[in-house]
mmCIF file with all atom_site columns, C-alpha atoms in Angstrom:
data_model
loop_
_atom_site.group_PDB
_atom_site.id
_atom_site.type_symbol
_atom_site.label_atom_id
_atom_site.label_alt_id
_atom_site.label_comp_id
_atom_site.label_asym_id
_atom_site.label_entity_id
_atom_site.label_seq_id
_atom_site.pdbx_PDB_ins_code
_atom_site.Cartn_x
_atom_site.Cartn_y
_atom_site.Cartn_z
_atom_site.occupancy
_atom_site.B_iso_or_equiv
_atom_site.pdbx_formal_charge
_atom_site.auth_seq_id
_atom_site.auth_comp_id
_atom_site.auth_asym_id
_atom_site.auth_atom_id
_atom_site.pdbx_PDB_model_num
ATOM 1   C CA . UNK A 1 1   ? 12.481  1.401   -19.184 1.00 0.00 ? 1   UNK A CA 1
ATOM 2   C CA . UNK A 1 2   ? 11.262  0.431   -15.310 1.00 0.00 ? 2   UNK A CA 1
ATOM 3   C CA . UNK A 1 3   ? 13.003  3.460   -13.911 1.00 0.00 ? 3   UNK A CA 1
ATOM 4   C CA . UNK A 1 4   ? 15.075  5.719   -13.992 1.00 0.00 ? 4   UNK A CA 1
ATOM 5   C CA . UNK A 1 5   ? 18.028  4.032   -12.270 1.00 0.00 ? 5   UNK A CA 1
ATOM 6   C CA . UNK A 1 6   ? 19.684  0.539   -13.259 1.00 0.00 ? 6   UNK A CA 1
ATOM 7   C CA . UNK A 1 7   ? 17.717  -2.117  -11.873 1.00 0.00 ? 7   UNK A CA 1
ATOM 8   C CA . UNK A 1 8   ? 19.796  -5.938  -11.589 1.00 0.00 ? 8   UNK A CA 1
ATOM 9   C CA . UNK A 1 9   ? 18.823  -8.942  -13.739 1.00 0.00 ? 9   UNK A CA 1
ATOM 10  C CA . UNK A 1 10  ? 18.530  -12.271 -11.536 1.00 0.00 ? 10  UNK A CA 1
ATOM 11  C CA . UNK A 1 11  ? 21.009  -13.162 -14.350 1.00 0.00 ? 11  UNK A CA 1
ATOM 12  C CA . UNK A 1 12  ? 23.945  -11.014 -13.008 1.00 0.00 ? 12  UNK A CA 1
ATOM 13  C CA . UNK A 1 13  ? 22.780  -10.979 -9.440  1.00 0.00 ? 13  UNK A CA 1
ATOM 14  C CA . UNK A 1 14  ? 24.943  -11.385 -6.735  1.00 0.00 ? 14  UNK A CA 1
ATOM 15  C CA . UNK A 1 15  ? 24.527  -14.030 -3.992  1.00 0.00 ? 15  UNK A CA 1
ATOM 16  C CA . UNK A 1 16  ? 23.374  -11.490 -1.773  1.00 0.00 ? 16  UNK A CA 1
ATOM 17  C CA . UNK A 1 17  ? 20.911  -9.812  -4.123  1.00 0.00 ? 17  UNK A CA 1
ATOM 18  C CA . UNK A 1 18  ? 19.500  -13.356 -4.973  1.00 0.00 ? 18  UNK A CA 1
ATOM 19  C CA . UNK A 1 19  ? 19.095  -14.043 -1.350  1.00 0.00 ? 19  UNK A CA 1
ATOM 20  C CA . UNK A 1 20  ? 16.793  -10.553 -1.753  1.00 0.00 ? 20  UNK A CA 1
ATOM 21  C CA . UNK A 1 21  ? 14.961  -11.436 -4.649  1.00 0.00 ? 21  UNK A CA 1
ATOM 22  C CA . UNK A 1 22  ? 13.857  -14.661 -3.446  1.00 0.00 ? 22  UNK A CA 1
ATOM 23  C CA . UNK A 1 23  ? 12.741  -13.420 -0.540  1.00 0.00 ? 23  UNK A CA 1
ATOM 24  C CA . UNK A 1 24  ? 10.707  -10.671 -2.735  1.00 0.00 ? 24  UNK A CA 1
ATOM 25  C CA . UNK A 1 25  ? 9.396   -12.865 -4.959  1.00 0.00 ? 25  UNK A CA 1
ATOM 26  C CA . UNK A 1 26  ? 5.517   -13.103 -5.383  1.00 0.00 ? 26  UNK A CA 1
ATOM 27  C CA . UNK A 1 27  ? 3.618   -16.327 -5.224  1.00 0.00 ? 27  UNK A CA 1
ATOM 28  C CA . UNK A 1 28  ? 3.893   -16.204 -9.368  1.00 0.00 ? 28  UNK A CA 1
ATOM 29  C CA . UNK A 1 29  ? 7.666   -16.428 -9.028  1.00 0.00 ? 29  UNK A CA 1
ATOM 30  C CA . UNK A 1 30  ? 8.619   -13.038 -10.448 1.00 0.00 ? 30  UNK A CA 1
ATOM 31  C CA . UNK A 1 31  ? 9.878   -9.876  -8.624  1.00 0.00 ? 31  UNK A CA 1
ATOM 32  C CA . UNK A 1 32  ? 8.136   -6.880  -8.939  1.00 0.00 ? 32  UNK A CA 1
ATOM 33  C CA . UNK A 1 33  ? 9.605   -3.420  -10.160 1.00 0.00 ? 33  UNK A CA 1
ATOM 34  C CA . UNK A 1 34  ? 8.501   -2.112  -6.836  1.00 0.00 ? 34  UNK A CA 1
ATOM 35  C CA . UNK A 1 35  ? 11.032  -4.338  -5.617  1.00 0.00 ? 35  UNK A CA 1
ATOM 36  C CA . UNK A 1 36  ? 13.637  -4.789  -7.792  1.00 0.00 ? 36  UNK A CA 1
ATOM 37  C CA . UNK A 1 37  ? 14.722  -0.867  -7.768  1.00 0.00 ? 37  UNK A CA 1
ATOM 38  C CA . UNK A 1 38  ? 16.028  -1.959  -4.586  1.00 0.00 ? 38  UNK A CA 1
ATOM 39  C CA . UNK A 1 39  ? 18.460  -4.028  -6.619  1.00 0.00 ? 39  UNK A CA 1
ATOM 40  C CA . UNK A 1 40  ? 21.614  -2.134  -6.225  1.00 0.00 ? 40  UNK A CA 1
ATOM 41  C CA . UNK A 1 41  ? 21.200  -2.052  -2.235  1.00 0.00 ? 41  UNK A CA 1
ATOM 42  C CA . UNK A 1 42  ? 19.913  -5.560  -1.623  1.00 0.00 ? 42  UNK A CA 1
ATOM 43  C CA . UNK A 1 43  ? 19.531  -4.616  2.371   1.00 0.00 ? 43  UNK A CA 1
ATOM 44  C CA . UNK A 1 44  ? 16.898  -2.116  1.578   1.00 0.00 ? 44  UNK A CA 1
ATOM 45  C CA . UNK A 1 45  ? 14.889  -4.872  -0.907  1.00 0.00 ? 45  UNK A CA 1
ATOM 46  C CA . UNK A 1 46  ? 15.035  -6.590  2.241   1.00 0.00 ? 46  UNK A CA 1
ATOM 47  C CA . UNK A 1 47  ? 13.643  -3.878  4.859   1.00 0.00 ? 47  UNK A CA 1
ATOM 48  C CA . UNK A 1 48  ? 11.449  -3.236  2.160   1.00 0.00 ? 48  UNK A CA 1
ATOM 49  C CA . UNK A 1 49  ? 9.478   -6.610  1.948   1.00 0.00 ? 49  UNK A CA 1
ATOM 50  C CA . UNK A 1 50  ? 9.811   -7.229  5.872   1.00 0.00 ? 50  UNK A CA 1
ATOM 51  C CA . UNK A 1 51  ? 7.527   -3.929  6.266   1.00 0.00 ? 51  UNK A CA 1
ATOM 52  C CA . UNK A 1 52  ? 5.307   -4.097  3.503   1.00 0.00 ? 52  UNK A CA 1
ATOM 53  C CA . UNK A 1 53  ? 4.395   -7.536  4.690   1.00 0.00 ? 53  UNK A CA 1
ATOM 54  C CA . UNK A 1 54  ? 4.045   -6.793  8.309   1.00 0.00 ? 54  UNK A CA 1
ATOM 55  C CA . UNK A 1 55  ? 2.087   -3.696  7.475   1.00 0.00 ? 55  UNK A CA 1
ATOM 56  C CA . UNK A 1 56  ? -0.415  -4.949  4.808   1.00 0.00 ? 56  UNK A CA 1
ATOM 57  C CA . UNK A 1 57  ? 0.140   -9.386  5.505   1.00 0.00 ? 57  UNK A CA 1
ATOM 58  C CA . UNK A 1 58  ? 0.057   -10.348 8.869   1.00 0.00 ? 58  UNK A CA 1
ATOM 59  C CA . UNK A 1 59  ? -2.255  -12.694 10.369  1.00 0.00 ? 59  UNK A CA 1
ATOM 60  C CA . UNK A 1 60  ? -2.349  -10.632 13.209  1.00 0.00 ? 60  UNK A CA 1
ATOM 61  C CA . UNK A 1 61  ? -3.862  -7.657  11.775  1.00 0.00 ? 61  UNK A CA 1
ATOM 62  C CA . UNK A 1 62  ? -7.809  -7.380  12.366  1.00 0.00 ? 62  UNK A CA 1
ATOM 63  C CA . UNK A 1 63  ? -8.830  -4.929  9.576   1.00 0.00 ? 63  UNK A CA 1
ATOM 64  C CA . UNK A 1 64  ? -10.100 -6.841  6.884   1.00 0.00 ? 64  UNK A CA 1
ATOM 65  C CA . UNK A 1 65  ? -8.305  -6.790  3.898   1.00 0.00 ? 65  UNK A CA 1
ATOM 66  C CA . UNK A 1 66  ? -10.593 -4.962  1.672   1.00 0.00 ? 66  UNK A CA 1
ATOM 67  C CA . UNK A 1 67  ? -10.269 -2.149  3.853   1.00 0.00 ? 67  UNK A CA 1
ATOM 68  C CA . UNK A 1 68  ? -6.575  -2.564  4.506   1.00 0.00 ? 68  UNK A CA 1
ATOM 69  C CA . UNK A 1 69  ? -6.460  -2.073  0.250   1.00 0.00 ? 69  UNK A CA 1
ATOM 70  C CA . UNK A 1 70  ? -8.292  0.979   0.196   1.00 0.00 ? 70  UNK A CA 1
ATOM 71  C CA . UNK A 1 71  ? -6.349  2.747   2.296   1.00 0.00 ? 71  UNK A CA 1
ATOM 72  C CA . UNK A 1 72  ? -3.276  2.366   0.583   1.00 0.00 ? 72  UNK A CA 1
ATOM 73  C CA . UNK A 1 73  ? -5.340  3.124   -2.668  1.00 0.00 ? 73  UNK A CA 1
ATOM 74  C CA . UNK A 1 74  ? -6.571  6.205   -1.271  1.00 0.00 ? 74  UNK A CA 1
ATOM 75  C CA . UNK A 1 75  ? -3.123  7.061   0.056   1.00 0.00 ? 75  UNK A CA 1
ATOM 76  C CA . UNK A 1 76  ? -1.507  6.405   -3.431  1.00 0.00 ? 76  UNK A CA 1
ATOM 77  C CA . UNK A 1 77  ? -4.451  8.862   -4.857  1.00 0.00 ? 77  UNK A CA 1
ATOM 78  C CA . UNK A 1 78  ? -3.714  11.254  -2.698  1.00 0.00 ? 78  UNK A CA 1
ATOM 79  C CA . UNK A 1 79  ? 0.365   11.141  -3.413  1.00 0.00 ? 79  UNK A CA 1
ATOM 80  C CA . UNK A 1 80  ? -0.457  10.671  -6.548  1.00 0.00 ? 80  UNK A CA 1
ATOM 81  C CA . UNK A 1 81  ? 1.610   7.524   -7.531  1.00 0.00 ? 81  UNK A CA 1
ATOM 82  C CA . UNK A 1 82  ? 0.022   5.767   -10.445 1.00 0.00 ? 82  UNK A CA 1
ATOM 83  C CA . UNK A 1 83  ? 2.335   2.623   -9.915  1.00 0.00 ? 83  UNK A CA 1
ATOM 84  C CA . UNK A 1 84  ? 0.844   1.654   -5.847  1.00 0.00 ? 84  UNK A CA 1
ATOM 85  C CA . UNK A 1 85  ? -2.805  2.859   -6.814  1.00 0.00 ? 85  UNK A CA 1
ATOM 86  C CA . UNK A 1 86  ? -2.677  0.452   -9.908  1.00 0.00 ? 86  UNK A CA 1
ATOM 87  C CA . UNK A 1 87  ? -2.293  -2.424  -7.944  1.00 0.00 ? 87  UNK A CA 1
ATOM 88  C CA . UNK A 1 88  ? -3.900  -1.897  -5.150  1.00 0.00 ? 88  UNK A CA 1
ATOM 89  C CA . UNK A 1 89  ? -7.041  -0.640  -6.237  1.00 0.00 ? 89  UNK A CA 1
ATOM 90  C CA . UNK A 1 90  ? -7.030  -3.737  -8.330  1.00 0.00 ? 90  UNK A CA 1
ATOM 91  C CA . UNK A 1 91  ? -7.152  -5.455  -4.876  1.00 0.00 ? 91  UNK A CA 1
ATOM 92  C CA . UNK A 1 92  ? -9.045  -3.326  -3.026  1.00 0.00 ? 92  UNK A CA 1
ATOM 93  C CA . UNK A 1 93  ? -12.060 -3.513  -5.819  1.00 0.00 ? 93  UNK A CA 1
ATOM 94  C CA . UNK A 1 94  ? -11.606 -7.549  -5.904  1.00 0.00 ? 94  UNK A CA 1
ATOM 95  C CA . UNK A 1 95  ? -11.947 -8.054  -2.439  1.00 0.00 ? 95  UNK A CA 1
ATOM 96  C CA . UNK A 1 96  ? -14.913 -5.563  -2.012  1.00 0.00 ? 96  UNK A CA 1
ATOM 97  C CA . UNK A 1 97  ? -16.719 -8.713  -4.495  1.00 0.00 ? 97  UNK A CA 1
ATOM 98  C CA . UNK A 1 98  ? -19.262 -5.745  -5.547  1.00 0.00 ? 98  UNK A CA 1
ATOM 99  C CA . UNK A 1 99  ? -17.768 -3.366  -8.814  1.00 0.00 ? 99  UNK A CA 1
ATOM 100 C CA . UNK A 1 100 ? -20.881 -1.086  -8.227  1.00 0.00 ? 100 UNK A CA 1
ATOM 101 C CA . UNK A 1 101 ? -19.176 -0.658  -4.485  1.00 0.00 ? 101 UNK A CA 1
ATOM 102 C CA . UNK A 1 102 ? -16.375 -0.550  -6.113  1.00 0.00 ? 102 UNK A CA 1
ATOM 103 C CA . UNK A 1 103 ? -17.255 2.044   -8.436  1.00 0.00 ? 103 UNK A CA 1
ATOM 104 C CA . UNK A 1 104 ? -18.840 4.125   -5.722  1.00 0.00 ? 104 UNK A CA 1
ATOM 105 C CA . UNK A 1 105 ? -15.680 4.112   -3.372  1.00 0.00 ? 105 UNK A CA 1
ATOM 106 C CA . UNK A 1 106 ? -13.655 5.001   -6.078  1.00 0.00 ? 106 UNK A CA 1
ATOM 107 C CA . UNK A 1 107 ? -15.515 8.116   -7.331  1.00 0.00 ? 107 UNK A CA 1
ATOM 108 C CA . UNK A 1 108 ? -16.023 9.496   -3.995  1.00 0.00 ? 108 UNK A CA 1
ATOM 109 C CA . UNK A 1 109 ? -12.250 8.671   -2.973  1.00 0.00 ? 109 UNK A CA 1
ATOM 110 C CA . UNK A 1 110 ? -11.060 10.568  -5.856  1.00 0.00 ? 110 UNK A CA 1
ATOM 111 C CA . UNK A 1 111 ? -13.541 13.937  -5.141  1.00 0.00 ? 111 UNK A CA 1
ATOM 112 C CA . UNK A 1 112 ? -12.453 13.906  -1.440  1.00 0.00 ? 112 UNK A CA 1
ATOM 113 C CA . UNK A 1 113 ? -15.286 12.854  0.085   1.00 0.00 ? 113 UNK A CA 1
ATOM 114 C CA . UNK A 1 114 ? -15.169 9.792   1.580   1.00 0.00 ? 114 UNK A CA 1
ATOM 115 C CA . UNK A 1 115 ? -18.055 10.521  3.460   1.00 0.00 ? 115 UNK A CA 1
ATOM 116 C CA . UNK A 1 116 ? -20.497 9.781   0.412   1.00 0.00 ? 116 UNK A CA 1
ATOM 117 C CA . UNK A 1 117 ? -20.071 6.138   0.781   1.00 0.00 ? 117 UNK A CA 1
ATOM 118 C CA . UNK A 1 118 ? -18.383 5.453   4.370   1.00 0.00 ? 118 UNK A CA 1
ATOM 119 C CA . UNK A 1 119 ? -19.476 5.874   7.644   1.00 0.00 ? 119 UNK A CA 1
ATOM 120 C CA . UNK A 1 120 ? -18.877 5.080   11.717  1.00 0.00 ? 120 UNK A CA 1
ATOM 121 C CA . UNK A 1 121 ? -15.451 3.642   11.451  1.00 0.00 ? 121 UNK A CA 1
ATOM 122 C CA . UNK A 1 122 ? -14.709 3.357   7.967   1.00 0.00 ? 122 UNK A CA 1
ATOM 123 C CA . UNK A 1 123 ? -15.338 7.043   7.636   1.00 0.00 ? 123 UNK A CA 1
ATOM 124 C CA . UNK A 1 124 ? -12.874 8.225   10.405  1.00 0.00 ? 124 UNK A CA 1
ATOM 125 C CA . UNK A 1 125 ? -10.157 5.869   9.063   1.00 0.00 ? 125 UNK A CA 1
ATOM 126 C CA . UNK A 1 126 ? -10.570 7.677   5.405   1.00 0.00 ? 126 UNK A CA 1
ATOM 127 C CA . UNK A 1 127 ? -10.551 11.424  7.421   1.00 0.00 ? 127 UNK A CA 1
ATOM 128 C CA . UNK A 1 128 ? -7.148  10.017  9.497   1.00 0.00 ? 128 UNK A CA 1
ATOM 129 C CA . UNK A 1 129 ? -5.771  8.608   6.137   1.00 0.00 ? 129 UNK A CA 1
ATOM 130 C CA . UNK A 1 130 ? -6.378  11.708  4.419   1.00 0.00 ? 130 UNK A CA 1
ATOM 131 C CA . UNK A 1 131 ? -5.267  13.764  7.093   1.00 0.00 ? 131 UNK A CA 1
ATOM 132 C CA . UNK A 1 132 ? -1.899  12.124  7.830   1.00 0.00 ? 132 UNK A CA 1
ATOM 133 C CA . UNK A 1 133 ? -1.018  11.742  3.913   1.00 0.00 ? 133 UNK A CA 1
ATOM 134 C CA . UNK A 1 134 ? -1.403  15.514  3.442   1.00 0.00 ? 134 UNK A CA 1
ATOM 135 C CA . UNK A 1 135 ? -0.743  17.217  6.510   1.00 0.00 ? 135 UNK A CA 1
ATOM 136 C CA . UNK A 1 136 ? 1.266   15.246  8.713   1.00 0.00 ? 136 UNK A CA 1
ATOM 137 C CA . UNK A 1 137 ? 2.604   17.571  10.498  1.00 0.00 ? 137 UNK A CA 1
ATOM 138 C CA . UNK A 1 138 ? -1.170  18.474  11.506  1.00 0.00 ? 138 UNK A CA 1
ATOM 139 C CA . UNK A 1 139 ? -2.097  15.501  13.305  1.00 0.00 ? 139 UNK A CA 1
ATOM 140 C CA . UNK A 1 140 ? -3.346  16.014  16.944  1.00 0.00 ? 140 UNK A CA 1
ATOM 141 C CA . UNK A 1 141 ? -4.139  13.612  19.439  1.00 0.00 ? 141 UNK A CA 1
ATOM 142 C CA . UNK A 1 142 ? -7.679  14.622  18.759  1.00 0.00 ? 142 UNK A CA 1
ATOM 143 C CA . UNK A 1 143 ? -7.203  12.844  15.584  1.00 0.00 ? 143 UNK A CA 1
ATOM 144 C CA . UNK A 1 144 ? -6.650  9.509   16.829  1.00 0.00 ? 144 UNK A CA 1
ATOM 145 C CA . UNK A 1 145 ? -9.627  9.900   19.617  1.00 0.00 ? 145 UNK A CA 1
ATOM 146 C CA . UNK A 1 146 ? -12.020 10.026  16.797  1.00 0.00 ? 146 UNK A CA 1
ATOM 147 C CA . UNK A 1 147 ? -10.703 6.854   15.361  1.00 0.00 ? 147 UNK A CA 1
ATOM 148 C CA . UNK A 1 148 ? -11.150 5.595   19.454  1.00 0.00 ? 148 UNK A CA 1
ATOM 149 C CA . UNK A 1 149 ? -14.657 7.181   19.713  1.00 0.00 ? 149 UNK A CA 1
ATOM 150 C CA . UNK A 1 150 ? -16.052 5.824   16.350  1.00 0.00 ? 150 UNK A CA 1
ATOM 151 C CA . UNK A 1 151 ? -14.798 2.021   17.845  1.00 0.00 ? 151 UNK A CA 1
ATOM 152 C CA . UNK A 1 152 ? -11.649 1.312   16.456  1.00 0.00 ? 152 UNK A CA 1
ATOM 153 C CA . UNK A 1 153 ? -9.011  -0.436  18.609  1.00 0.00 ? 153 UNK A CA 1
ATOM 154 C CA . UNK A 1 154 ? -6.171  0.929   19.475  1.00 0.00 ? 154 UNK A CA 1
ATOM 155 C CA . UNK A 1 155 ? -4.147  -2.023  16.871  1.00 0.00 ? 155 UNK A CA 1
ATOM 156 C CA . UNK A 1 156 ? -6.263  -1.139  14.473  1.00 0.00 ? 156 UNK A CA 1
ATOM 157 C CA . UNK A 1 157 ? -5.618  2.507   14.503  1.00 0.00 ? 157 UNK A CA 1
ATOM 158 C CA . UNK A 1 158 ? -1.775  0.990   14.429  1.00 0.00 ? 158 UNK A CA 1
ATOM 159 C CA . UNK A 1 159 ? -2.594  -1.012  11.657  1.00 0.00 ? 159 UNK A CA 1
ATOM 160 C CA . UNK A 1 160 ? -3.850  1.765   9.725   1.00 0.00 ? 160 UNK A CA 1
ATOM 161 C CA . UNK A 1 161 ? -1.260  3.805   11.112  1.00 0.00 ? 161 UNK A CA 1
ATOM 162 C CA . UNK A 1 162 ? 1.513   1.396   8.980   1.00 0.00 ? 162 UNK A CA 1
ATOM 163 C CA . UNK A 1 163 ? -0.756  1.268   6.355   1.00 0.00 ? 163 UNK A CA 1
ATOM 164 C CA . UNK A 1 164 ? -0.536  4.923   5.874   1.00 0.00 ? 164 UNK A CA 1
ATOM 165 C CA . UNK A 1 165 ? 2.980   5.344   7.245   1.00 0.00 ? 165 UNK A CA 1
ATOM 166 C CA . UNK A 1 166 ? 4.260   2.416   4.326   1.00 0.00 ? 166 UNK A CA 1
ATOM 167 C CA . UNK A 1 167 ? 2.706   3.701   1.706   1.00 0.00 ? 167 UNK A CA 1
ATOM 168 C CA . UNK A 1 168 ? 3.401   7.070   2.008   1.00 0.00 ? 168 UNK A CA 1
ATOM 169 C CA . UNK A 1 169 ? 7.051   5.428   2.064   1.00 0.00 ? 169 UNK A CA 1
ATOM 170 C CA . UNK A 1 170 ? 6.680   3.724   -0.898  1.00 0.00 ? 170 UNK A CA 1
ATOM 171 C CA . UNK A 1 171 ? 4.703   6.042   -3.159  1.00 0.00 ? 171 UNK A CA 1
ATOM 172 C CA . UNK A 1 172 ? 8.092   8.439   -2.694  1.00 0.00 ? 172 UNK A CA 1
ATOM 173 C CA . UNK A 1 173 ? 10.378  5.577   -3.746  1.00 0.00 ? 173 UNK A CA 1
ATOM 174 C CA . UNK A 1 174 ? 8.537   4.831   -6.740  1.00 0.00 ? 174 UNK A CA 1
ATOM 175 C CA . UNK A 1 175 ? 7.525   8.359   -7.700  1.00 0.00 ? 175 UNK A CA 1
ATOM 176 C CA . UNK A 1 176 ? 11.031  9.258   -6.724  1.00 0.00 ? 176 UNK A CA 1
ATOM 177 C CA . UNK A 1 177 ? 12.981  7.236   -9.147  1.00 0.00 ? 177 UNK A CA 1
ATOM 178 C CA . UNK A 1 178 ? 10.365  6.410   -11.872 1.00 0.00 ? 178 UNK A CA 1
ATOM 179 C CA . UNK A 1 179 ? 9.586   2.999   -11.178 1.00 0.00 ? 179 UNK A CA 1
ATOM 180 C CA . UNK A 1 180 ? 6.419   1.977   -13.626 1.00 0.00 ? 180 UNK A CA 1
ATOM 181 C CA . UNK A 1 181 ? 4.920   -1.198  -14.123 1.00 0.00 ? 181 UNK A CA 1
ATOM 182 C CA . UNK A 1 182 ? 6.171   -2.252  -16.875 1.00 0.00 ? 182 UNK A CA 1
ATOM 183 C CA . UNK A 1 183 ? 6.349   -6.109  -17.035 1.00 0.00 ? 183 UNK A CA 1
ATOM 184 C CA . UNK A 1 184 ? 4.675   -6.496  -13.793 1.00 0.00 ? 184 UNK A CA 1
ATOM 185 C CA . UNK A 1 185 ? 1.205   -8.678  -13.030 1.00 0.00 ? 185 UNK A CA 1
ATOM 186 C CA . UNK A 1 186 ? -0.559  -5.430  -12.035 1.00 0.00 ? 186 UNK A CA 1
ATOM 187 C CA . UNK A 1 187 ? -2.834  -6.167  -9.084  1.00 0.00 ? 187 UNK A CA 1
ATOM 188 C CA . UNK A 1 188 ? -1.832  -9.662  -8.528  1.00 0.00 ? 188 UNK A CA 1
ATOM 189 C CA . UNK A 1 189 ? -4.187  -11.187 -5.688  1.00 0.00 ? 189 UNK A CA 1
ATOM 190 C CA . UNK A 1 190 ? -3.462  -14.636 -4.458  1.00 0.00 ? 190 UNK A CA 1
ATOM 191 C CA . UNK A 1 191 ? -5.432  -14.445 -1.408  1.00 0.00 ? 191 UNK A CA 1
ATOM 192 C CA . UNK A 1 192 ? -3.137  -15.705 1.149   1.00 0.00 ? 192 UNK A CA 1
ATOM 193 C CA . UNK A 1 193 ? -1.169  -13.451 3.332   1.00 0.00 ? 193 UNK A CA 1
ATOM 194 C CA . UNK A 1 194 ? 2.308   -15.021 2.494   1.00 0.00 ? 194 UNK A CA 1
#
């Protein structure tokens, strides 16, 4: 089982949850369980893709993708959703091209301490992501300055901002109602931003 809740075949689909689905559907044709829980409510399949795409695959977004991966990885650590740190670290580690890098990011992400292989802006944007995953409710303007005062932009600090904000979304929904990846390509990367 993919989840705990009924999740619709394209076989049985409506014409409005087909409309959904191939909208959702990944550049290998299939529709991901992240995705298809949304099945029953085919408007919220459709928010669903609309915001995961402008968060993590617009052209106008600056941070580079590598970086744009590992902070929904670290996110999905921190919430502690197996399903969104499976395929995104998959990403995240591809696009970094270097699996000692990888390796290293990875370790210190997991202890906490970001610190041990991030600095300058990198390093603030791990603190912020940490910071608003845990304690949300925490965040100060102060916050956001040091993302200004180690040279971010103010769209990137939005960028990161939906980053954050959409996975943090998404690692509920999945967590939520059990979604797992089975029969999924688990971190798919085509390299376009379609």
């Amino acid at each position: 089982m993919s989840a705990w809740i009924e999740m619709v075949n394209d076989d049985v689909a409506s014409p409005e949850l087909m409309d959904a689905l191939s909208l959702a559907r990944t550049p290998h044709g299939t529709v991901d369980n992240v995705m298809r829980v949304h099945s029953l409510r085919p408007n919220t399949m459709l928010g669903h893709v609309k915001l995961y795409r402008a968060a993590l695959h617009d052209e106008a977004n600056t941070l580079p993708m590598w970086l744009q991966e590992v902070i929904g990885s670290y996110v999905s650590m921190l919430n502690q959703c197996a399903y969104s740190y499976a395929n995104h670290w998959a990403n995240a580690s591809h696009l970094m091209d270097s699996p000692e890098r990888a390796l290293a990011v990875e370790k210190a992400l997991r202890q906490q301490h970001p610190e041990r292989v991030f600095e300058g802006a990198e390093l603030a944007l791990m603190r912020y992501t940490q910071k608003l995953t845990l304690t949300p409710g925490a965040m100060v303007q102060a916050d956001v300055q040091a993302l200004q005062d180690a040279g971010l932009d103010d769209g990137e600090i939005l960028e990161a901002n939906q980053i954050i904000g959409y996975f943090c979304y998404v690692n509920r929904c999945l967590n939520g109602l059990g979604v797992t990846t089975d029969g999924d390509i688990v971190g798919y990367y085509s390299g376009s931003r379609d």
